[in-house]
């Protein structure tokens, strides 16, 4: 395996929307030159992979997920020259770039759909049309508060079209080989421009039947086809699937290591929040029995929050309601009957819990994803509709508009959080960068430490003996001769615990965050004092990682793009 083929094993990814990150020209909308100007901030934070939300021309009804042209760039966000300059500057800083591949559906204004509306059009079968649906299929609707059917009648077409999401987002018919060819062309186009991979939006719905159309003899062969196509580019292109399906179905998306490289870990996210709410590590301990084993080279992409709601679908109804009562007690904080539209910091409240949650995230096996602004503890704007409360502009400074834009506030693409506990005067990158104990610097330390430990991305995981009860989670990650031990206190109460593992016996252990040293006794026991919501990361036997010691994994950890 070439080193570049496993770059994502050591990746720390950061999801952002170009339109809300930084505005370079004062029109109130973030753009690629603005993002390029902030790459040094991201590099210093420790980010080496960016996941960009859609930036294509759209009908502007679903924050870019209603694409009109998959080959274009929204002119408000810049030109292809600006995009190429961004790619070059990101690459120079060792930062990979992933795009959101939104091909489950298009905008109803997309030229394909407009042509498809004509009876007899050669593009008719690009979408799913029926003269009369046999069922509303209301159980397949993604937004049950807005729609009660996946079918909408189009007078010009004289037929109903299928849409699992909004009625202005007709679903593509991926059972049509011509549609699959179009998707391959889209992948090729952006890979040729230097991107390093894609988040496959709504991955299960590419392969599930839509009405009477699109029936695959082997649905997952299509995903393997996508993998083979991206692999031809030879620079380790990554496919990350958004597949929020039942845990027992997840393994099919990885295949035998020939399917998607990574999957968003929705089950892991809801379990982390359940553990935090209960102050009990049991939901995290149960994850290994819930998730399928991973084939070689496959990984989970772990996250706490992202651009959509915190989705709690796979908790039983009583547990889901119990958790929502804790983290989103008011109805306007909830959405779609399955989750919350709050950001991480207001959702957890206590800054110590936010840091604990981030320590849990960055110490998971797999690859962590950080949502923009969560490194600062940004808040949400609940007066905005739908999923938009967590999509407010980035807060760079205490200056006007939080340093996001010089435009008049009424011209901004979205209102700033401009007052209260999370207003930009109090929560911003500039002020926090100057404060050693800030949320930003705590996040940066976790990322730096994570990236120094190849055991998390490449090693094996096990829970280890600990006498701290259910509230204390003690875990070990090991790779060749390297071992890292992480201990988390999910309780609001301080505690003294004793962990034990035979590999610790008589060895020095080095605390990686506070820079302390302690020696385990002859039976491998180590006594630790944990603060309320405290955490501690220890390297066993040496301050150096296996890669720094010249172990066999060193060649697998190339972080800078070639």
mmCIF file of C-alpha atoms in Angstrom, residues 149-447:
data_model
loop_
_atom_site.group_PDB
_atom_site.id
_atom_site.type_symbol
_atom_site.label_atom_id
_atom_site.label_comp_id
_atom_site.label_asym_id
_atom_site.label_seq_id
_atom_site.Cartn_x
_atom_site.Cartn_y
_atom_site.Cartn_z
ATOM 1 C CA UNK A 149 -45.685 12.040 0.180
ATOM 2 C CA UNK A 150 -42.576 11.469 -1.926
ATOM 3 C CA UNK A 151 -44.553 12.295 -5.074
ATOM 4 C CA UNK A 152 -45.358 15.708 -6.568
ATOM 5 C CA UNK A 153 -47.432 16.342 -9.686
ATOM 6 C CA UNK A 154 -45.922 18.381 -12.530
ATOM 7 C CA UNK A 155 -48.461 19.819 -14.958
ATOM 8 C CA UNK A 156 -46.027 20.268 -17.831
ATOM 9 C CA UNK A 157 -44.872 16.663 -17.543
ATOM 10 C CA UNK A 158 -48.366 15.353 -16.923
ATOM 11 C CA UNK A 159 -46.918 13.004 -14.321
ATOM 12 C CA UNK A 160 -45.662 12.719 -10.757
ATOM 13 C CA UNK A 161 -41.958 12.849 -9.935
ATOM 14 C CA UNK A 162 -40.197 11.243 -6.974
ATOM 15 C CA UNK A 163 -38.425 13.321 -4.311
ATOM 16 C CA UNK A 164 -37.300 11.973 -0.968
ATOM 17 C CA UNK A 165 -36.214 15.417 0.204
ATOM 18 C CA UNK A 166 -37.857 18.710 -0.835
ATOM 19 C CA UNK A 167 -40.307 18.964 -3.720
ATOM 20 C CA UNK A 168 -37.834 21.301 -5.465
ATOM 21 C CA UNK A 169 -35.212 18.505 -5.282
ATOM 22 C CA UNK A 170 -36.329 15.722 -7.649
ATOM 23 C CA UNK A 171 -34.421 12.479 -7.138
ATOM 24 C CA UNK A 172 -32.143 11.201 -9.864
ATOM 25 C CA UNK A 173 -32.754 7.690 -11.176
ATOM 26 C CA UNK A 174 -29.430 5.965 -10.516
ATOM 27 C CA UNK A 175 -30.844 2.765 -11.960
ATOM 28 C CA UNK A 176 -30.305 4.452 -15.335
ATOM 29 C CA UNK A 177 -26.751 3.710 -16.581
ATOM 30 C CA UNK A 178 -26.622 7.149 -18.209
ATOM 31 C CA UNK A 179 -27.138 8.809 -14.826
ATOM 32 C CA UNK A 180 -24.326 6.735 -13.358
ATOM 33 C CA UNK A 181 -22.098 7.835 -16.232
ATOM 34 C CA UNK A 182 -22.963 11.462 -15.474
ATOM 35 C CA UNK A 183 -21.910 10.941 -11.848
ATOM 36 C CA UNK A 184 -18.572 9.469 -12.966
ATOM 37 C CA UNK A 185 -17.998 12.525 -15.163
ATOM 38 C CA UNK A 186 -18.655 14.824 -12.210
ATOM 39 C CA UNK A 187 -16.151 12.895 -10.086
ATOM 40 C CA UNK A 188 -13.546 13.002 -12.853
ATOM 41 C CA UNK A 189 -13.982 16.735 -13.384
ATOM 42 C CA UNK A 190 -13.275 17.711 -9.773
ATOM 43 C CA UNK A 191 -10.562 15.102 -9.235
ATOM 44 C CA UNK A 192 -8.764 16.531 -12.260
ATOM 45 C CA UNK A 193 -8.899 19.942 -10.571
ATOM 46 C CA UNK A 194 -7.046 18.558 -7.580
ATOM 47 C CA UNK A 195 -9.627 17.618 -4.962
ATOM 48 C CA UNK A 196 -8.852 14.651 -2.739
ATOM 49 C CA UNK A 197 -12.241 13.055 -2.283
ATOM 50 C CA UNK A 198 -15.937 13.439 -1.653
ATOM 51 C CA UNK A 199 -18.586 13.177 1.006
ATOM 52 C CA UNK A 200 -21.310 11.150 -0.712
ATOM 53 C CA UNK A 201 -24.467 12.952 0.380
ATOM 54 C CA UNK A 202 -27.469 10.723 1.144
ATOM 55 C CA UNK A 203 -25.497 7.628 0.089
ATOM 56 C CA UNK A 204 -28.221 5.015 0.831
ATOM 57 C CA UNK A 205 -30.725 6.812 -1.364
ATOM 58 C CA UNK A 206 -28.507 6.485 -4.406
ATOM 59 C CA UNK A 207 -29.096 2.739 -4.339
ATOM 60 C CA UNK A 208 -32.527 2.276 -2.746
ATOM 61 C CA UNK A 209 -35.478 1.801 -5.125
ATOM 62 C CA UNK A 210 -37.492 4.886 -5.978
ATOM 63 C CA UNK A 211 -41.003 3.869 -6.889
ATOM 64 C CA UNK A 212 -41.154 1.450 -9.824
ATOM 65 C CA UNK A 213 -37.732 2.498 -11.154
ATOM 66 C CA UNK A 214 -34.134 1.845 -10.186
ATOM 67 C CA UNK A 215 -33.823 -1.759 -9.131
ATOM 68 C CA UNK A 216 -30.252 -3.066 -8.899
ATOM 69 C CA UNK A 217 -29.460 -6.760 -8.758
ATOM 70 C CA UNK A 218 -26.610 -5.746 -6.430
ATOM 71 C CA UNK A 219 -27.212 -2.179 -5.196
ATOM 72 C CA UNK A 220 -23.831 -1.881 -3.488
ATOM 73 C CA UNK A 221 -22.006 -2.647 -6.735
ATOM 74 C CA UNK A 222 -22.739 0.971 -7.687
ATOM 75 C CA UNK A 223 -20.808 2.177 -4.629
ATOM 76 C CA UNK A 224 -17.941 -0.159 -5.515
ATOM 77 C CA UNK A 225 -18.019 1.324 -9.002
ATOM 78 C CA UNK A 226 -17.662 4.817 -7.508
ATOM 79 C CA UNK A 227 -14.707 3.582 -5.451
ATOM 80 C CA UNK A 228 -12.988 2.017 -8.458
ATOM 81 C CA UNK A 229 -13.486 5.189 -10.461
ATOM 82 C CA UNK A 230 -11.978 7.494 -7.837
ATOM 83 C CA UNK A 231 -9.122 5.054 -7.190
ATOM 84 C CA UNK A 232 -8.009 5.360 -10.809
ATOM 85 C CA UNK A 233 -6.704 8.815 -10.026
ATOM 86 C CA UNK A 234 -3.997 7.214 -7.929
ATOM 87 C CA UNK A 235 -3.575 9.854 -5.225
ATOM 88 C CA UNK A 236 -5.628 8.263 -2.470
ATOM 89 C CA UNK A 237 -8.991 9.805 -3.311
ATOM 90 C CA UNK A 238 -11.388 9.319 -0.417
ATOM 91 C CA UNK A 239 -15.119 8.527 -0.431
ATOM 92 C CA UNK A 240 -16.967 9.281 2.812
ATOM 93 C CA UNK A 241 -20.565 8.114 2.948
ATOM 94 C CA UNK A 242 -23.429 9.870 4.679
ATOM 95 C CA UNK A 243 -25.334 6.678 5.444
ATOM 96 C CA UNK A 244 -27.658 7.026 8.411
ATOM 97 C CA UNK A 245 -29.064 3.508 8.234
ATOM 98 C CA UNK A 246 -29.668 0.791 10.819
ATOM 99 C CA UNK A 247 -26.369 -0.340 12.402
ATOM 100 C CA UNK A 248 -26.711 -3.856 11.010
ATOM 101 C CA UNK A 249 -26.828 -2.445 7.454
ATOM 102 C CA UNK A 250 -23.696 -0.298 7.686
ATOM 103 C CA UNK A 251 -21.201 -3.017 6.811
ATOM 104 C CA UNK A 252 -22.577 -3.324 3.285
ATOM 105 C CA UNK A 253 -21.414 0.209 2.490
ATOM 106 C CA UNK A 254 -17.805 -0.748 3.242
ATOM 107 C CA UNK A 255 -18.040 -4.030 1.333
ATOM 108 C CA UNK A 256 -14.896 -6.120 1.678
ATOM 109 C CA UNK A 257 -12.793 -2.973 1.728
ATOM 110 C CA UNK A 258 -13.821 -2.198 -1.852
ATOM 111 C CA UNK A 259 -16.779 0.065 -1.027
ATOM 112 C CA UNK A 260 -16.779 3.476 0.626
ATOM 113 C CA UNK A 261 -13.589 4.295 2.542
ATOM 114 C CA UNK A 262 -15.344 5.922 5.484
ATOM 115 C CA UNK A 263 -18.848 6.385 6.860
ATOM 116 C CA UNK A 264 -20.192 9.138 9.074
ATOM 117 C CA UNK A 265 -20.589 7.524 12.500
ATOM 118 C CA UNK A 266 -24.149 8.579 13.350
ATOM 119 C CA UNK A 267 -24.532 5.803 15.910
ATOM 120 C CA UNK A 268 -21.317 6.866 17.607
ATOM 121 C CA UNK A 269 -22.456 10.498 17.823
ATOM 122 C CA UNK A 270 -25.765 9.741 19.474
ATOM 123 C CA UNK A 271 -24.042 7.343 21.866
ATOM 124 C CA UNK A 272 -21.477 9.946 22.902
ATOM 125 C CA UNK A 273 -24.222 12.444 23.724
ATOM 126 C CA UNK A 274 -26.195 9.808 25.606
ATOM 127 C CA UNK A 275 -23.101 8.992 27.674
ATOM 128 C CA UNK A 276 -22.498 12.681 28.389
ATOM 129 C CA UNK A 277 -26.119 13.275 29.404
ATOM 130 C CA UNK A 278 -26.220 10.238 31.707
ATOM 131 C CA UNK A 279 -22.671 10.751 33.012
ATOM 132 C CA UNK A 280 -22.198 7.080 32.222
ATOM 133 C CA UNK A 281 -19.765 5.556 29.729
ATOM 134 C CA UNK A 282 -21.930 2.489 29.074
ATOM 135 C CA UNK A 283 -23.422 3.781 25.771
ATOM 136 C CA UNK A 284 -19.882 4.180 24.415
ATOM 137 C CA UNK A 285 -18.803 0.770 25.703
ATOM 138 C CA UNK A 286 -21.773 -0.760 23.872
ATOM 139 C CA UNK A 287 -20.695 0.684 20.522
ATOM 140 C CA UNK A 288 -18.416 -2.221 19.667
ATOM 141 C CA UNK A 289 -21.369 -4.610 19.789
ATOM 142 C CA UNK A 290 -23.587 -2.274 17.751
ATOM 143 C CA UNK A 291 -21.254 -1.401 14.884
ATOM 144 C CA UNK A 292 -20.042 -3.912 12.280
ATOM 145 C CA UNK A 293 -16.383 -4.965 12.128
ATOM 146 C CA UNK A 294 -14.389 -2.919 9.644
ATOM 147 C CA UNK A 295 -12.619 -4.401 6.625
ATOM 148 C CA UNK A 296 -9.001 -3.392 5.941
ATOM 149 C CA UNK A 297 -8.528 0.306 5.095
ATOM 150 C CA UNK A 298 -12.073 1.271 6.183
ATOM 151 C CA UNK A 299 -12.762 3.789 8.945
ATOM 152 C CA UNK A 300 -15.491 5.642 10.787
ATOM 153 C CA UNK A 301 -15.606 9.408 10.435
ATOM 154 C CA UNK A 302 -16.501 10.469 13.962
ATOM 155 C CA UNK A 303 -18.182 13.765 14.785
ATOM 156 C CA UNK A 304 -20.101 15.570 17.489
ATOM 157 C CA UNK A 305 -21.915 18.091 15.304
ATOM 158 C CA UNK A 306 -22.087 18.938 11.641
ATOM 159 C CA UNK A 307 -24.227 21.119 9.370
ATOM 160 C CA UNK A 308 -27.479 19.182 9.906
ATOM 161 C CA UNK A 309 -29.388 18.288 13.054
ATOM 162 C CA UNK A 310 -27.963 16.005 15.723
ATOM 163 C CA UNK A 311 -29.888 12.951 14.563
ATOM 164 C CA UNK A 312 -30.967 10.491 17.276
ATOM 165 C CA UNK A 313 -32.846 8.067 15.018
ATOM 166 C CA UNK A 314 -31.238 4.854 16.305
ATOM 167 C CA UNK A 315 -32.057 5.381 19.957
ATOM 168 C CA UNK A 316 -35.290 3.785 21.108
ATOM 169 C CA UNK A 317 -38.136 6.346 21.431
ATOM 170 C CA UNK A 318 -38.050 6.510 25.229
ATOM 171 C CA UNK A 319 -34.273 6.989 25.333
ATOM 172 C CA UNK A 320 -34.433 9.568 22.546
ATOM 173 C CA UNK A 321 -37.044 11.587 24.419
ATOM 174 C CA UNK A 322 -35.043 11.331 27.627
ATOM 175 C CA UNK A 323 -31.921 12.621 25.873
ATOM 176 C CA UNK A 324 -33.788 15.449 24.143
ATOM 177 C CA UNK A 325 -35.285 16.500 27.475
ATOM 178 C CA UNK A 326 -31.715 16.899 28.690
ATOM 179 C CA UNK A 327 -30.028 18.624 25.742
ATOM 180 C CA UNK A 328 -32.953 20.288 23.925
ATOM 181 C CA UNK A 329 -35.706 20.796 26.514
ATOM 182 C CA UNK A 330 -37.757 23.250 24.440
ATOM 183 C CA UNK A 331 -39.660 22.393 21.278
ATOM 184 C CA UNK A 332 -38.002 25.108 19.147
ATOM 185 C CA UNK A 333 -34.646 23.409 19.810
ATOM 186 C CA UNK A 334 -35.868 20.190 18.182
ATOM 187 C CA UNK A 335 -36.425 19.274 14.561
ATOM 188 C CA UNK A 336 -38.123 16.584 12.463
ATOM 189 C CA UNK A 337 -39.065 14.591 15.543
ATOM 190 C CA UNK A 338 -35.642 12.944 15.596
ATOM 191 C CA UNK A 339 -33.045 15.385 16.865
ATOM 192 C CA UNK A 340 -31.896 18.850 17.832
ATOM 193 C CA UNK A 341 -30.711 21.855 15.846
ATOM 194 C CA UNK A 342 -28.388 23.150 18.556
ATOM 195 C CA UNK A 343 -24.640 23.665 18.319
ATOM 196 C CA UNK A 344 -22.218 21.834 20.570
ATOM 197 C CA UNK A 345 -21.496 24.584 23.115
ATOM 198 C CA UNK A 346 -25.075 25.612 23.998
ATOM 199 C CA UNK A 347 -26.171 21.997 23.784
ATOM 200 C CA UNK A 348 -23.765 20.932 26.550
ATOM 201 C CA UNK A 349 -23.629 24.238 28.432
ATOM 202 C CA UNK A 350 -20.718 23.787 30.827
ATOM 203 C CA UNK A 351 -17.422 24.549 28.989
ATOM 204 C CA UNK A 352 -15.823 21.630 30.846
ATOM 205 C CA UNK A 353 -18.351 19.278 29.249
ATOM 206 C CA UNK A 354 -17.592 20.757 25.820
ATOM 207 C CA UNK A 355 -13.892 20.003 26.274
ATOM 208 C CA UNK A 356 -14.688 16.543 27.594
ATOM 209 C CA UNK A 357 -16.839 15.888 24.522
ATOM 210 C CA UNK A 358 -14.045 17.024 22.227
ATOM 211 C CA UNK A 359 -11.566 14.801 24.055
ATOM 212 C CA UNK A 360 -13.931 11.876 23.491
ATOM 213 C CA UNK A 361 -14.156 12.805 19.802
ATOM 214 C CA UNK A 362 -10.428 13.132 19.204
ATOM 215 C CA UNK A 363 -9.651 9.909 21.073
ATOM 216 C CA UNK A 364 -12.006 7.699 19.042
ATOM 217 C CA UNK A 365 -10.704 5.066 16.640
ATOM 218 C CA UNK A 366 -11.133 6.375 13.127
ATOM 219 C CA UNK A 367 -11.026 9.901 11.750
ATOM 220 C CA UNK A 368 -12.411 12.965 13.598
ATOM 221 C CA UNK A 369 -14.479 15.685 11.931
ATOM 222 C CA UNK A 370 -14.742 19.136 13.541
ATOM 223 C CA UNK A 371 -17.541 21.500 12.513
ATOM 224 C CA UNK A 372 -16.425 25.078 11.904
ATOM 225 C CA UNK A 373 -16.747 27.310 14.953
ATOM 226 C CA UNK A 374 -16.968 24.433 17.415
ATOM 227 C CA UNK A 375 -13.281 24.958 18.179
ATOM 228 C CA UNK A 376 -14.382 28.319 19.643
ATOM 229 C CA UNK A 377 -17.579 27.168 21.309
ATOM 230 C CA UNK A 378 -19.758 29.174 18.909
ATOM 231 C CA UNK A 379 -23.471 29.279 19.660
ATOM 232 C CA UNK A 380 -26.605 28.922 17.557
ATOM 233 C CA UNK A 381 -29.318 31.302 16.385
ATOM 234 C CA UNK A 382 -32.559 29.470 17.064
ATOM 235 C CA UNK A 383 -34.749 32.154 15.512
ATOM 236 C CA UNK A 384 -33.486 31.000 12.100
ATOM 237 C CA UNK A 385 -35.601 28.292 10.417
ATOM 238 C CA UNK A 386 -34.934 24.598 9.904
ATOM 239 C CA UNK A 387 -31.243 23.644 10.082
ATOM 240 C CA UNK A 388 -29.906 27.187 9.759
ATOM 241 C CA UNK A 389 -29.338 27.958 13.482
ATOM 242 C CA UNK A 390 -25.967 26.157 13.312
ATOM 243 C CA UNK A 391 -24.941 27.764 10.004
ATOM 244 C CA UNK A 392 -24.234 31.345 11.090
ATOM 245 C CA UNK A 393 -21.065 33.131 9.877
ATOM 246 C CA UNK A 394 -17.706 32.358 11.447
ATOM 247 C CA UNK A 395 -16.721 34.667 14.307
ATOM 248 C CA UNK A 396 -13.182 35.916 13.711
ATOM 249 C CA UNK A 397 -12.938 38.945 15.989
ATOM 250 C CA UNK A 398 -14.850 41.443 18.124
ATOM 251 C CA UNK A 399 -14.980 43.852 15.186
ATOM 252 C CA UNK A 400 -18.125 44.619 13.201
ATOM 253 C CA UNK A 401 -19.800 41.463 11.879
ATOM 254 C CA UNK A 402 -17.353 39.423 13.906
ATOM 255 C CA UNK A 403 -14.655 40.092 11.309
ATOM 256 C CA UNK A 404 -16.548 37.912 8.823
ATOM 257 C CA UNK A 405 -17.389 40.748 6.416
ATOM 258 C CA UNK A 406 -17.171 44.528 6.082
ATOM 259 C CA UNK A 407 -20.647 44.676 4.504
ATOM 260 C CA UNK A 408 -23.609 46.320 6.185
ATOM 261 C CA UNK A 409 -25.169 43.758 8.551
ATOM 262 C CA UNK A 410 -28.404 43.603 6.540
ATOM 263 C CA UNK A 411 -26.417 42.443 3.483
ATOM 264 C CA UNK A 412 -24.855 39.424 5.190
ATOM 265 C CA UNK A 413 -25.734 36.020 3.791
ATOM 266 C CA UNK A 414 -26.982 35.097 7.258
ATOM 267 C CA UNK A 415 -27.298 37.059 10.517
ATOM 268 C CA UNK A 416 -24.389 37.016 12.937
ATOM 269 C CA UNK A 417 -24.731 35.918 16.540
ATOM 270 C CA UNK A 418 -24.235 39.470 17.757
ATOM 271 C CA UNK A 419 -25.298 39.471 21.399
ATOM 272 C CA UNK A 420 -25.569 37.352 24.498
ATOM 273 C CA UNK A 421 -23.260 34.686 25.840
ATOM 274 C CA UNK A 422 -22.262 33.485 22.365
ATOM 275 C CA UNK A 423 -22.131 36.859 20.599
ATOM 276 C CA UNK A 424 -19.008 37.549 18.575
ATOM 277 C CA UNK A 425 -17.796 40.185 21.055
ATOM 278 C CA UNK A 426 -17.349 37.367 23.582
ATOM 279 C CA UNK A 427 -16.693 34.330 21.362
ATOM 280 C CA UNK A 428 -14.213 34.879 18.544
ATOM 281 C CA UNK A 429 -10.987 33.414 17.191
ATOM 282 C CA UNK A 430 -8.765 36.452 17.777
ATOM 283 C CA UNK A 431 -9.498 36.834 21.482
ATOM 284 C CA UNK A 432 -9.264 33.111 22.128
ATOM 285 C CA UNK A 433 -5.993 32.740 20.257
ATOM 286 C CA UNK A 434 -4.449 35.122 22.801
ATOM 287 C CA UNK A 435 -5.817 33.240 25.831
ATOM 288 C CA UNK A 436 -3.816 30.085 26.699
ATOM 289 C CA UNK A 437 -6.775 28.502 28.541
ATOM 290 C CA UNK A 438 -9.393 29.258 25.870
ATOM 291 C CA UNK A 439 -11.632 26.745 24.146
ATOM 292 C CA UNK A 440 -9.719 27.335 20.912
ATOM 293 C CA UNK A 441 -6.360 26.512 22.461
ATOM 294 C CA UNK A 442 -7.794 23.501 24.279
ATOM 295 C CA UNK A 443 -9.062 22.234 20.911
ATOM 296 C CA UNK A 444 -5.748 22.945 19.252
ATOM 297 C CA UNK A 445 -3.920 20.980 21.957
ATOM 298 C CA UNK A 446 -6.230 17.999 21.494
ATOM 299 C CA UNK A 447 -5.727 18.048 17.730
#
